[in-house]
Amino acid sequence: MRRPGGWWRLKSTPEKVETYTRWSFHFFGVSEIGGIGLATYSQVGPGFATVLSLMVVTHAAACMATTSRALDWTLGRRPPPTRQLWALGVLTALVAVVAIALAEHGPAGEDVDAAALGVFVGVQGFGVGALALGVHDRRRRVMALVAGFAVGAGLVAFAVGLSWSGALVTGGVLLLAGAFLAATAVFSVWLLKAVYALDDARETRARLAVAEERLRFGRDLHDVMGRNLAVIALKSELAVQLSRRGRPEAVDQMIEAQRIAQASQREVRDVVRGYREADLEVELAGARGVLSAAGIVAEVTGETAGLPAQVQSALGWVVREATTNVLRHGDAEKVTVVVRRTEGRVVLTVENDGAADADGSPAGGSGLAGLRERLSGVDGTLEAGNAGKGVFRVTAEVPLPPATGAGREVAP
């Protein structure tokens, strides 16, 4: 059974920021309802307040739906919500006009005028904030949108009987409120897009680190095989020429070509073996570099000097596989690697705080199964699973040969 909040831990950092941003826009709608619609009940009678509140609730719901679609468009998931934006603009203007008309032709009283004027200004302010999300070329057009609504509100207020000073104050208040909400919406979207861009860059850097390692391996093979193959080709060509002439030296040349080919096979096996048999110190340094390139804090502590080759190879594979899992799965911000010797054994612990498996069950997979098989060859063990809230831990233990196992524990 999934623990409470497990859905949140399953999300990546950009997805968390997106969820926060999306619900922040929905909270604007809730704020509009509570701060404008429900506030009218403290100013006027319940009948008139209900009419104003229903208008505000309708407008707030439209703002929520429009901002959600506009956010999807900004992230490239939907076409531009042109119809929804026009509908919201018309609805905003309509609610504002009805509110000011109710102030003019509705029940008499300063409280009624104040409540209707609050709805008049408030729905336009929140409407401008929502409309700003769906505007192309946001800097200029958002400024024009805010200024247009502010000027229009001032003119309408003056037309229904407000003084020049009152109309100017109304337009100024809407200008400030609309500018604030629009700037908040635009900045939130910019921040969200920046987070996604940084996440893509982190993945790209991790892939480049893997590609660089493959290129290094390819260069090693080229260095080993390039010269030897050229010599073999020359020796073979010379042997053919000598054989056609009936010269006995052709046999010597073929023997030499055979010797070089066998030596090349041994050198290739040595290169592949060096690549496959991981060195623990090299793997720890490589893991630190790859994780740092991916934007993950890597802390490596412990002593690896003097460990037997088979122990270093087995634990090096654990580091390599654990690092790969951190990059491919979860959303870690910090990885801790600890190597220590105790009671004739070497214990390697790799922890990360981005566990994607939120139900607490130990992680499986062919990678960890392969590590268990590799460790079993040196009588080692492997444990992997969640070790707390959002923490995934891999622990490998390998016994030391009697000659090296008598040392004391090495503190990390």
mmCIF file of C-alpha atoms in Angstrom:
data_model
loop_
_atom_site.group_PDB
_atom_site.id
_atom_site.type_symbol
_atom_site.label_atom_id
_atom_site.label_comp_id
_atom_site.label_asym_id
_atom_site.label_seq_id
_atom_site.Cartn_x
_atom_site.Cartn_y
_atom_site.Cartn_z
ATOM 1 C CA MET A 1 0.000 0.000 0.000
ATOM 2 C CA ARG A 2 1.413 3.403 -0.950
ATOM 3 C CA ARG A 3 2.275 5.634 1.972
ATOM 4 C CA PRO A 4 0.659 9.105 2.225
ATOM 5 C CA GLY A 5 2.624 11.540 0.101
ATOM 6 C CA GLY A 6 4.068 8.766 -2.038
ATOM 7 C CA TRP A 7 2.689 10.389 -5.194
ATOM 8 C CA TRP A 8 4.764 13.483 -4.390
ATOM 9 C CA ARG A 9 8.018 11.543 -3.875
ATOM 10 C CA LEU A 10 7.471 9.753 -7.175
ATOM 11 C CA LYS A 11 7.632 13.066 -9.020
ATOM 12 C CA SER A 12 10.848 14.508 -10.365
ATOM 13 C CA THR A 13 11.976 17.967 -9.268
ATOM 14 C CA PRO A 14 10.576 19.697 -12.394
ATOM 15 C CA GLU A 15 7.271 17.869 -11.948
ATOM 16 C CA LYS A 16 7.119 19.011 -8.328
ATOM 17 C CA VAL A 17 7.752 22.607 -9.364
ATOM 18 C CA GLU A 18 5.079 22.286 -12.049
ATOM 19 C CA THR A 19 2.563 20.922 -9.543
ATOM 20 C CA TYR A 20 3.354 23.748 -7.135
ATOM 21 C CA THR A 21 3.012 26.346 -9.903
ATOM 22 C CA ARG A 22 -0.258 24.907 -11.187
ATOM 23 C CA TRP A 23 -1.846 24.835 -7.744
ATOM 24 C CA SER A 24 -0.568 28.326 -7.030
ATOM 25 C CA PHE A 25 -2.614 29.552 -9.989
ATOM 26 C CA HIS A 26 -5.620 27.643 -8.676
ATOM 27 C CA PHE A 27 -5.054 29.302 -5.314
ATOM 28 C CA PHE A 28 -5.401 32.659 -7.081
ATOM 29 C CA GLY A 29 -8.937 31.591 -7.988
ATOM 30 C CA VAL A 30 -9.630 30.579 -4.407
ATOM 31 C CA SER A 31 -8.256 33.934 -3.256
ATOM 32 C CA GLU A 32 -10.546 35.719 -5.690
ATOM 33 C CA ILE A 33 -13.560 33.880 -4.320
ATOM 34 C CA GLY A 34 -12.638 34.426 -0.682
ATOM 35 C CA GLY A 35 -11.218 37.913 -0.912
ATOM 36 C CA ILE A 36 -13.808 39.427 -3.254
ATOM 37 C CA GLY A 37 -16.889 37.223 -3.483
ATOM 38 C CA LEU A 38 -17.356 36.136 0.122
ATOM 39 C CA ALA A 39 -16.239 39.527 1.396
ATOM 40 C CA THR A 40 -19.393 41.087 -0.035
ATOM 41 C CA TYR A 41 -21.479 39.313 2.636
ATOM 42 C CA SER A 42 -19.918 41.596 5.251
ATOM 43 C CA GLN A 43 -20.815 44.705 3.228
ATOM 44 C CA VAL A 44 -24.336 44.192 1.836
ATOM 45 C CA GLY A 45 -27.371 42.044 2.362
ATOM 46 C CA PRO A 46 -27.307 38.326 1.617
ATOM 47 C CA GLY A 47 -29.382 38.578 -1.558
ATOM 48 C CA PHE A 48 -27.232 41.149 -3.294
ATOM 49 C CA ALA A 49 -24.041 39.544 -1.902
ATOM 50 C CA THR A 50 -25.081 36.169 -3.345
ATOM 51 C CA VAL A 51 -25.497 37.679 -6.797
ATOM 52 C CA LEU A 52 -22.052 39.270 -6.640
ATOM 53 C CA SER A 53 -20.491 36.100 -5.205
ATOM 54 C CA LEU A 54 -21.930 33.904 -7.957
ATOM 55 C CA MET A 55 -20.465 36.251 -10.538
ATOM 56 C CA VAL A 56 -17.058 36.068 -8.843
ATOM 57 C CA VAL A 57 -17.187 32.265 -8.502
ATOM 58 C CA THR A 58 -18.022 31.898 -12.198
ATOM 59 C CA HIS A 59 -15.154 34.150 -13.154
ATOM 60 C CA ALA A 60 -12.713 32.402 -10.794
ATOM 61 C CA ALA A 61 -13.610 28.973 -12.213
ATOM 62 C CA ALA A 62 -13.013 30.279 -15.732
ATOM 63 C CA CYS A 63 -9.643 31.692 -14.630
ATOM 64 C CA MET A 64 -8.600 28.320 -13.153
ATOM 65 C CA ALA A 65 -9.506 26.416 -16.308
ATOM 66 C CA THR A 66 -7.820 28.961 -18.573
ATOM 67 C CA THR A 67 -4.589 29.121 -16.567
ATOM 68 C CA SER A 68 -4.337 25.327 -16.588
ATOM 69 C CA ARG A 69 -4.639 25.195 -20.381
ATOM 70 C CA ALA A 70 -2.332 28.179 -20.831
ATOM 71 C CA LEU A 71 0.297 26.499 -18.650
ATOM 72 C CA ASP A 72 0.093 23.348 -20.777
ATOM 73 C CA TRP A 73 0.528 25.504 -23.888
ATOM 74 C CA THR A 74 3.547 27.235 -22.370
ATOM 75 C CA LEU A 75 5.160 23.825 -21.743
ATOM 76 C CA GLY A 76 4.446 22.737 -25.325
ATOM 77 C CA ARG A 77 1.739 20.188 -24.538
ATOM 78 C CA ARG A 78 -1.272 21.935 -26.091
ATOM 79 C CA PRO A 79 -2.018 24.331 -28.931
ATOM 80 C CA PRO A 80 -2.591 27.940 -27.893
ATOM 81 C CA PRO A 81 -5.885 28.222 -25.931
ATOM 82 C CA THR A 82 -7.091 31.106 -28.092
ATOM 83 C CA ARG A 83 -10.808 30.460 -27.628
ATOM 84 C CA GLN A 84 -10.503 30.078 -23.869
ATOM 85 C CA LEU A 85 -8.530 33.313 -23.635
ATOM 86 C CA TRP A 86 -11.081 35.260 -25.648
ATOM 87 C CA ALA A 87 -13.896 33.720 -23.625
ATOM 88 C CA LEU A 88 -12.171 34.687 -20.368
ATOM 89 C CA GLY A 89 -11.578 38.226 -21.627
ATOM 90 C CA VAL A 90 -15.213 38.622 -22.611
ATOM 91 C CA LEU A 91 -16.388 37.115 -19.321
ATOM 92 C CA THR A 92 -14.101 39.433 -17.349
ATOM 93 C CA ALA A 93 -15.435 42.490 -19.151
ATOM 94 C CA LEU A 94 -19.019 41.271 -18.789
ATOM 95 C CA VAL A 95 -18.736 40.646 -15.046
ATOM 96 C CA ALA A 96 -17.086 44.036 -14.570
ATOM 97 C CA VAL A 97 -19.808 45.820 -16.552
ATOM 98 C CA VAL A 98 -22.588 44.001 -14.671
ATOM 99 C CA ALA A 99 -20.956 44.847 -11.345
ATOM 100 C CA ILE A 100 -20.707 48.533 -12.184
ATOM 101 C CA ALA A 101 -24.265 48.484 -13.535
ATOM 102 C CA LEU A 102 -25.505 46.989 -10.272
ATOM 103 C CA ALA A 103 -23.698 49.732 -8.425
ATOM 104 C CA GLU A 104 -25.457 52.310 -10.595
ATOM 105 C CA HIS A 105 -28.923 50.822 -10.836
ATOM 106 C CA GLY A 106 -29.053 48.411 -7.905
ATOM 107 C CA PRO A 107 -29.985 49.050 -4.288
ATOM 108 C CA ALA A 108 -28.960 52.414 -2.967
ATOM 109 C CA GLY A 109 -26.234 52.802 -0.387
ATOM 110 C CA GLU A 110 -22.523 53.398 -0.109
ATOM 111 C CA ASP A 111 -21.935 49.797 1.004
ATOM 112 C CA VAL A 112 -23.545 48.517 -2.190
ATOM 113 C CA ASP A 113 -21.406 50.837 -4.291
ATOM 114 C CA ALA A 114 -18.236 49.768 -2.459
ATOM 115 C CA ALA A 115 -19.012 46.033 -2.835
ATOM 116 C CA ALA A 116 -19.849 46.356 -6.523
ATOM 117 C CA LEU A 117 -16.773 48.504 -7.142
ATOM 118 C CA GLY A 118 -14.611 45.889 -5.385
ATOM 119 C CA VAL A 119 -15.967 43.198 -7.701
ATOM 120 C CA PHE A 120 -15.484 45.528 -10.662
ATOM 121 C CA VAL A 121 -11.787 46.042 -9.916
ATOM 122 C CA GLY A 122 -11.046 42.587 -8.477
ATOM 123 C CA VAL A 123 -12.296 40.404 -11.341
ATOM 124 C CA GLN A 124 -10.375 42.520 -13.826
ATOM 125 C CA GLY A 125 -7.174 42.235 -11.815
ATOM 126 C CA PHE A 126 -7.378 38.445 -11.558
ATOM 127 C CA GLY A 127 -8.560 38.239 -15.157
ATOM 128 C CA VAL A 128 -5.495 40.123 -16.384
ATOM 129 C CA GLY A 129 -3.232 37.791 -14.378
ATOM 130 C CA ALA A 130 -4.812 34.748 -16.009
ATOM 131 C CA LEU A 131 -4.786 36.235 -19.493
ATOM 132 C CA ALA A 132 -1.071 37.059 -19.201
ATOM 133 C CA LEU A 133 -0.231 33.338 -19.294
ATOM 134 C CA GLY A 134 -1.599 32.903 -22.805
ATOM 135 C CA VAL A 135 -0.033 35.957 -24.413
ATOM 136 C CA HIS A 136 2.770 35.693 -26.979
ATOM 137 C CA ASP A 137 5.721 38.065 -26.653
ATOM 138 C CA ARG A 138 4.777 38.583 -23.037
ATOM 139 C CA ARG A 139 6.815 41.663 -22.158
ATOM 140 C CA ARG A 140 5.106 44.157 -24.448
ATOM 141 C CA ARG A 141 1.712 42.563 -24.816
ATOM 142 C CA VAL A 142 1.242 41.971 -21.105
ATOM 143 C CA MET A 143 2.059 45.597 -20.408
ATOM 144 C CA ALA A 144 -0.430 46.638 -23.076
ATOM 145 C CA LEU A 145 -3.029 44.239 -21.644
ATOM 146 C CA VAL A 146 -2.661 45.608 -18.117
ATOM 147 C CA ALA A 147 -2.672 49.220 -19.292
ATOM 148 C CA GLY A 148 -5.692 48.617 -21.512
ATOM 149 C CA PHE A 149 -7.783 47.157 -18.708
ATOM 150 C CA ALA A 150 -6.701 49.930 -16.336
ATOM 151 C CA VAL A 151 -7.616 52.699 -18.806
ATOM 152 C CA GLY A 152 -10.884 50.982 -19.676
ATOM 153 C CA ALA A 153 -11.815 50.609 -16.016
ATOM 154 C CA GLY A 154 -11.104 54.277 -15.378
ATOM 155 C CA LEU A 155 -13.205 55.400 -18.343
ATOM 156 C CA VAL A 156 -16.112 53.138 -17.390
ATOM 157 C CA ALA A 157 -15.986 54.339 -13.792
ATOM 158 C CA PHE A 158 -16.040 57.954 -14.947
ATOM 159 C CA ALA A 159 -18.885 57.228 -17.370
ATOM 160 C CA VAL A 160 -21.128 55.845 -14.628
ATOM 161 C CA GLY A 161 -20.738 58.882 -12.455
ATOM 162 C CA LEU A 162 -17.446 58.745 -10.559
ATOM 163 C CA SER A 163 -15.406 61.912 -10.388
ATOM 164 C CA TRP A 164 -12.187 62.282 -12.315
ATOM 165 C CA SER A 165 -10.202 61.628 -9.160
ATOM 166 C CA GLY A 166 -12.275 58.539 -8.321
ATOM 167 C CA ALA A 167 -11.940 57.174 -11.851
ATOM 168 C CA LEU A 168 -8.206 57.841 -11.759
ATOM 169 C CA VAL A 169 -7.858 56.020 -8.448
ATOM 170 C CA THR A 170 -9.890 53.092 -9.795
ATOM 171 C CA GLY A 171 -7.687 52.818 -12.878
ATOM 172 C CA GLY A 172 -4.523 53.162 -10.787
ATOM 173 C CA VAL A 173 -5.581 50.436 -8.370
ATOM 174 C CA LEU A 174 -6.375 48.095 -11.253
ATOM 175 C CA LEU A 175 -3.072 48.963 -12.910
ATOM 176 C CA LEU A 176 -1.097 48.034 -9.802
ATOM 177 C CA ALA A 177 -3.126 44.911 -8.994
ATOM 178 C CA GLY A 178 -3.153 43.678 -12.588
ATOM 179 C CA ALA A 179 0.574 44.368 -13.036
ATOM 180 C CA PHE A 180 1.387 42.472 -9.836
ATOM 181 C CA LEU A 181 -0.717 39.417 -10.717
ATOM 182 C CA ALA A 182 0.457 39.376 -14.340
ATOM 183 C CA ALA A 183 4.120 39.695 -13.313
ATOM 184 C CA THR A 184 3.678 36.904 -10.767
ATOM 185 C CA ALA A 185 2.142 34.618 -13.389
ATOM 186 C CA VAL A 186 4.798 35.368 -16.023
ATOM 187 C CA PHE A 187 7.667 34.943 -13.570
ATOM 188 C CA SER A 188 6.245 31.653 -12.287
ATOM 189 C CA VAL A 189 6.093 30.260 -15.816
ATOM 190 C CA TRP A 190 9.605 31.501 -16.571
ATOM 191 C CA LEU A 191 10.906 29.809 -13.431
ATOM 192 C CA LEU A 192 9.140 26.547 -14.313
ATOM 193 C CA LYS A 193 10.609 26.531 -17.820
ATOM 194 C CA ALA A 194 14.058 27.248 -16.382
ATOM 195 C CA VAL A 195 13.759 24.251 -14.042
ATOM 196 C CA TYR A 196 12.829 21.977 -16.946
ATOM 197 C CA ALA A 197 15.735 23.371 -18.995
ATOM 198 C CA LEU A 198 18.181 22.721 -16.157
ATOM 199 C CA ASP A 199 16.874 19.185 -15.764
ATOM 200 C CA ASP A 200 17.368 18.541 -19.479
ATOM 201 C CA ALA A 201 20.886 19.964 -19.238
ATOM 202 C CA ARG A 202 21.664 17.660 -16.321
ATOM 203 C CA GLU A 203 20.550 14.611 -18.269
ATOM 204 C CA THR A 204 22.564 15.777 -21.271
ATOM 205 C CA ARG A 205 25.701 16.155 -19.182
ATOM 206 C CA ALA A 206 25.229 12.679 -17.745
ATOM 207 C CA ARG A 207 24.845 11.217 -21.245
ATOM 208 C CA LEU A 208 27.924 13.105 -22.396
ATOM 209 C CA ALA A 209 29.920 11.644 -19.507
ATOM 210 C CA VAL A 210 28.883 8.130 -20.568
ATOM 211 C CA ALA A 211 29.669 8.917 -24.200
ATOM 212 C CA GLU A 212 33.111 10.219 -23.206
ATOM 213 C CA GLU A 213 33.839 6.943 -21.418
ATOM 214 C CA ARG A 214 32.841 5.017 -24.528
ATOM 215 C CA LEU A 215 35.091 7.210 -26.647
ATOM 216 C CA ARG A 216 37.963 6.544 -24.258
ATOM 217 C CA PHE A 217 37.426 2.816 -24.631
ATOM 218 C CA GLY A 218 37.281 3.197 -28.407
ATOM 219 C CA ARG A 219 40.563 5.138 -28.408
ATOM 220 C CA ASP A 220 42.229 2.442 -26.334
ATOM 221 C CA LEU A 221 41.122 -0.222 -28.790
ATOM 222 C CA HIS A 222 42.282 1.907 -31.712
ATOM 223 C CA ASP A 223 45.697 2.426 -30.124
ATOM 224 C CA VAL A 224 46.084 -1.309 -29.556
ATOM 225 C CA MET A 225 44.734 -2.563 -32.867
ATOM 226 C CA GLY A 226 45.671 0.175 -35.337
ATOM 227 C CA ARG A 227 49.429 -0.351 -35.481
ATOM 228 C CA ASN A 228 49.285 -4.134 -35.140
ATOM 229 C CA LEU A 229 46.746 -4.552 -37.931
ATOM 230 C CA ALA A 230 48.849 -2.377 -40.212
ATOM 231 C CA VAL A 231 51.927 -4.524 -39.501
ATOM 232 C CA ILE A 232 49.942 -7.732 -40.051
ATOM 233 C CA ALA A 233 48.710 -6.416 -43.400
ATOM 234 C CA LEU A 234 52.258 -5.548 -44.495
ATOM 235 C CA LYS A 235 53.668 -8.874 -43.322
ATOM 236 C CA SER A 236 50.889 -10.785 -45.102
ATOM 237 C CA GLU A 237 51.417 -8.835 -48.322
ATOM 238 C CA LEU A 238 55.167 -9.475 -48.151
ATOM 239 C CA ALA A 239 54.572 -13.181 -47.520
ATOM 240 C CA VAL A 240 52.300 -13.344 -50.592
ATOM 241 C CA GLN A 241 54.960 -11.737 -52.771
ATOM 242 C CA LEU A 242 57.682 -14.009 -51.438
ATOM 243 C CA SER A 243 55.473 -17.079 -51.852
ATOM 244 C CA ARG A 244 54.824 -16.215 -55.508
ATOM 245 C CA ARG A 245 58.543 -16.044 -56.076
ATOM 246 C CA GLY A 246 59.083 -19.341 -54.317
ATOM 247 C CA ARG A 247 61.171 -17.778 -51.578
ATOM 248 C CA PRO A 248 61.361 -19.711 -48.279
ATOM 249 C CA GLU A 249 61.294 -16.431 -46.314
ATOM 250 C CA ALA A 250 57.529 -16.348 -46.912
ATOM 251 C CA VAL A 251 57.061 -18.872 -44.105
ATOM 252 C CA ASP A 252 58.956 -16.664 -41.681
ATOM 253 C CA GLN A 253 56.796 -13.684 -42.591
ATOM 254 C CA MET A 254 53.584 -15.679 -42.045
ATOM 255 C CA ILE A 255 54.862 -16.889 -38.700
ATOM 256 C CA GLU A 256 55.624 -13.299 -37.722
ATOM 257 C CA ALA A 257 52.145 -12.179 -38.800
ATOM 258 C CA GLN A 258 50.662 -14.987 -36.748
ATOM 259 C CA ARG A 259 52.702 -13.945 -33.707
ATOM 260 C CA ILE A 260 51.583 -10.330 -34.017
ATOM 261 C CA ALA A 261 47.940 -11.412 -34.382
ATOM 262 C CA GLN A 262 48.158 -13.518 -31.228
ATOM 263 C CA ALA A 263 49.817 -10.662 -29.369
ATOM 264 C CA SER A 264 47.020 -8.361 -30.541
ATOM 265 C CA GLN A 265 44.434 -10.761 -29.169
ATOM 266 C CA ARG A 266 46.138 -10.704 -25.787
ATOM 267 C CA GLU A 267 46.333 -6.915 -25.789
ATOM 268 C CA VAL A 268 42.637 -6.590 -26.681
ATOM 269 C CA ARG A 269 41.734 -9.002 -23.880
ATOM 270 C CA ASP A 270 43.826 -6.915 -21.484
ATOM 271 C CA VAL A 271 42.036 -3.729 -22.572
ATOM 272 C CA VAL A 272 38.592 -5.322 -22.210
ATOM 273 C CA ARG A 273 39.543 -6.906 -18.913
ATOM 274 C CA GLY A 274 40.734 -3.544 -17.605
ATOM 275 C CA TYR A 275 37.435 -2.055 -18.700
ATOM 276 C CA ARG A 276 35.312 -4.820 -17.247
ATOM 277 C CA GLU A 277 37.262 -5.347 -14.030
ATOM 278 C CA ALA A 278 36.509 -2.137 -12.259
ATOM 279 C CA ASP A 279 39.105 -0.533 -10.024
ATOM 280 C CA LEU A 280 37.407 0.758 -6.881
ATOM 281 C CA GLU A 281 39.403 3.987 -6.611
ATOM 282 C CA VAL A 282 38.886 4.750 -10.299
ATOM 283 C CA GLU A 283 35.166 3.984 -10.040
ATOM 284 C CA LEU A 284 34.758 6.206 -6.985
ATOM 285 C CA ALA A 285 36.469 9.088 -8.769
ATOM 286 C CA GLY A 286 34.400 8.458 -11.900
ATOM 287 C CA ALA A 287 31.168 8.320 -9.903
ATOM 288 C CA ARG A 288 31.994 11.610 -8.204
ATOM 289 C CA GLY A 289 32.663 13.248 -11.560
ATOM 290 C CA VAL A 290 29.558 11.886 -13.305
ATOM 291 C CA LEU A 291 27.258 12.760 -10.410
ATOM 292 C CA SER A 292 28.712 16.245 -10.142
ATOM 293 C CA ALA A 293 28.209 16.703 -13.889
ATOM 294 C CA ALA A 294 24.558 15.722 -13.370
ATOM 295 C CA GLY A 295 24.133 18.370 -10.648
ATOM 296 C CA ILE A 296 24.137 15.863 -7.763
ATOM 297 C CA VAL A 297 26.224 16.381 -4.633
ATOM 298 C CA ALA A 298 28.525 13.357 -4.167
ATOM 299 C CA GLU A 299 30.280 12.625 -0.864
ATOM 300 C CA VAL A 300 32.824 9.781 -0.904
ATOM 301 C CA THR A 301 34.596 8.724 2.297
ATOM 302 C CA GLY A 302 36.718 5.745 3.290
ATOM 303 C CA GLU A 303 40.019 4.045 2.497
ATOM 304 C CA THR A 304 40.545 1.801 -0.527
ATOM 305 C CA ALA A 305 44.308 1.386 -0.555
ATOM 306 C CA GLY A 306 45.611 -2.132 -0.034
ATOM 307 C CA LEU A 307 42.416 -3.964 -0.948
ATOM 308 C CA PRO A 308 42.879 -7.129 -3.042
ATOM 309 C CA ALA A 309 42.191 -6.796 -6.760
ATOM 310 C CA GLN A 310 39.168 -9.115 -6.718
ATOM 311 C CA VAL A 311 37.596 -7.143 -3.848
ATOM 312 C CA GLN A 312 38.176 -3.819 -5.611
ATOM 313 C CA SER A 313 36.732 -5.197 -8.836
ATOM 314 C CA ALA A 314 33.565 -6.476 -7.131
ATOM 315 C CA LEU A 315 32.973 -3.291 -5.149
ATOM 316 C CA GLY A 316 33.856 -1.144 -8.155
ATOM 317 C CA TRP A 317 31.003 -2.774 -10.042
ATOM 318 C CA VAL A 318 28.673 -1.959 -7.165
ATOM 319 C CA VAL A 319 29.679 1.715 -7.360
ATOM 320 C CA ARG A 320 29.234 1.718 -11.135
ATOM 321 C CA GLU A 321 25.784 0.110 -11.027
ATOM 322 C CA ALA A 322 24.582 2.247 -8.116
ATOM 323 C CA THR A 323 25.705 5.413 -9.899
ATOM 324 C CA THR A 324 23.921 4.339 -13.066
ATOM 325 C CA ASN A 325 20.714 3.679 -11.122
ATOM 326 C CA VAL A 326 20.882 7.119 -9.506
ATOM 327 C CA LEU A 327 21.182 8.767 -12.918
ATOM 328 C CA ARG A 328 18.465 6.680 -14.565
ATOM 329 C CA HIS A 329 15.938 6.444 -11.756
ATOM 330 C CA GLY A 330 14.728 8.657 -8.946
ATOM 331 C CA ASP A 331 15.513 12.309 -8.462
ATOM 332 C CA ALA A 332 18.475 12.460 -6.110
ATOM 333 C CA GLU A 333 20.081 15.662 -4.914
ATOM 334 C CA LYS A 334 22.795 14.020 -2.808
ATOM 335 C CA VAL A 335 24.635 10.682 -2.952
ATOM 336 C CA THR A 336 26.825 9.390 -0.139
ATOM 337 C CA VAL A 337 29.378 6.599 -0.630
ATOM 338 C CA VAL A 338 31.154 5.107 2.402
ATOM 339 C CA VAL A 339 33.861 2.426 2.323
ATOM 340 C CA ARG A 340 35.015 0.867 5.586
ATOM 341 C CA ARG A 341 36.782 -2.255 6.828
ATOM 342 C CA THR A 342 35.486 -4.041 9.872
ATOM 343 C CA GLU A 343 35.908 -7.555 11.279
ATOM 344 C CA GLY A 344 37.649 -8.958 8.248
ATOM 345 C CA ARG A 345 35.168 -7.524 5.786
ATOM 346 C CA VAL A 346 34.871 -4.538 3.514
ATOM 347 C CA VAL A 347 31.508 -2.773 3.611
ATOM 348 C CA LEU A 348 30.470 -0.395 0.830
ATOM 349 C CA THR A 349 27.346 1.736 1.349
ATOM 350 C CA VAL A 350 25.778 3.915 -1.319
ATOM 351 C CA GLU A 351 22.827 6.114 -0.317
ATOM 352 C CA ASN A 352 20.800 8.603 -2.323
ATOM 353 C CA ASP A 353 17.882 10.799 -1.324
ATOM 354 C CA GLY A 354 15.906 10.410 -4.546
ATOM 355 C CA ALA A 355 14.288 7.007 -4.090
ATOM 356 C CA ALA A 356 11.531 6.580 -6.686
ATOM 357 C CA ASP A 357 10.179 3.438 -4.990
ATOM 358 C CA ALA A 358 7.902 4.955 -2.394
ATOM 359 C CA ASP A 359 6.169 1.842 -1.092
ATOM 360 C CA GLY A 360 9.164 0.633 0.864
ATOM 361 C CA SER A 361 9.696 -2.580 -1.055
ATOM 362 C CA PRO A 362 13.276 -3.482 -1.961
ATOM 363 C CA ALA A 363 14.217 -2.665 -5.506
ATOM 364 C CA GLY A 364 14.933 -5.484 -7.912
ATOM 365 C CA GLY A 365 16.019 -5.493 -11.516
ATOM 366 C CA SER A 366 18.613 -7.264 -13.595
ATOM 367 C CA GLY A 367 21.376 -4.840 -12.581
ATOM 368 C CA LEU A 368 21.168 -5.651 -8.880
ATOM 369 C CA ALA A 369 20.706 -9.342 -9.656
ATOM 370 C CA GLY A 370 23.904 -9.268 -11.686
ATOM 371 C CA LEU A 371 25.716 -7.579 -8.821
ATOM 372 C CA ARG A 372 24.583 -10.271 -6.412
ATOM 373 C CA GLU A 373 25.948 -12.942 -8.759
ATOM 374 C CA ARG A 374 29.241 -11.092 -9.111
ATOM 375 C CA LEU A 375 29.576 -10.636 -5.340
ATOM 376 C CA SER A 376 28.724 -14.255 -4.695
ATOM 377 C CA GLY A 377 31.897 -15.158 -6.598
ATOM 378 C CA VAL A 378 33.928 -13.548 -3.798
ATOM 379 C CA ASP A 379 31.551 -14.707 -1.025
ATOM 380 C CA GLY A 380 30.031 -11.247 -0.778
ATOM 381 C CA THR A 381 26.459 -10.102 -0.164
ATOM 382 C CA LEU A 382 24.307 -7.264 -1.420
ATOM 383 C CA GLU A 383 21.308 -5.562 0.159
ATOM 384 C CA ALA A 384 19.265 -2.870 -1.551
ATOM 385 C CA GLY A 385 16.092 -1.072 -0.555
ATOM 386 C CA ASN A 386 14.544 1.983 1.054
ATOM 387 C CA ALA A 387 16.251 3.124 4.231
ATOM 388 C CA GLY A 388 13.962 5.906 5.332
ATOM 389 C CA LYS A 389 11.864 8.656 3.888
ATOM 390 C CA GLY A 390 12.931 8.971 0.271
ATOM 391 C CA VAL A 391 16.347 7.370 0.913
ATOM 392 C CA PHE A 392 17.546 4.368 -1.086
ATOM 393 C CA ARG A 393 20.527 2.402 0.208
ATOM 394 C CA VAL A 394 22.753 -0.215 -1.412
ATOM 395 C CA THR A 395 25.037 -2.126 0.961
ATOM 396 C CA ALA A 396 27.696 -4.562 -0.275
ATOM 397 C CA GLU A 397 29.872 -6.669 2.018
ATOM 398 C CA VAL A 398 32.900 -8.618 0.822
ATOM 399 C CA PRO A 399 35.148 -10.724 3.091
ATOM 400 C CA LEU A 400 38.873 -10.010 3.022
ATOM 401 C CA PRO A 401 41.425 -12.772 2.589
ATOM 402 C CA PRO A 402 43.082 -13.729 5.900
ATOM 403 C CA ALA A 403 46.261 -11.849 5.044
ATOM 404 C CA THR A 404 44.414 -8.523 4.693
ATOM 405 C CA GLY A 405 41.461 -9.035 6.968
ATOM 406 C CA ALA A 406 43.288 -8.639 10.250
ATOM 407 C CA GLY A 407 43.443 -4.878 10.072
ATOM 408 C CA ARG A 408 41.346 -2.653 12.188
ATOM 409 C CA GLU A 409 38.353 -0.795 10.980
ATOM 410 C CA VAL A 410 39.173 2.211 8.858
ATOM 411 C CA ALA A 411 37.035 5.133 9.876
ATOM 412 C CA PRO A 412 35.441 7.005 7.041
#
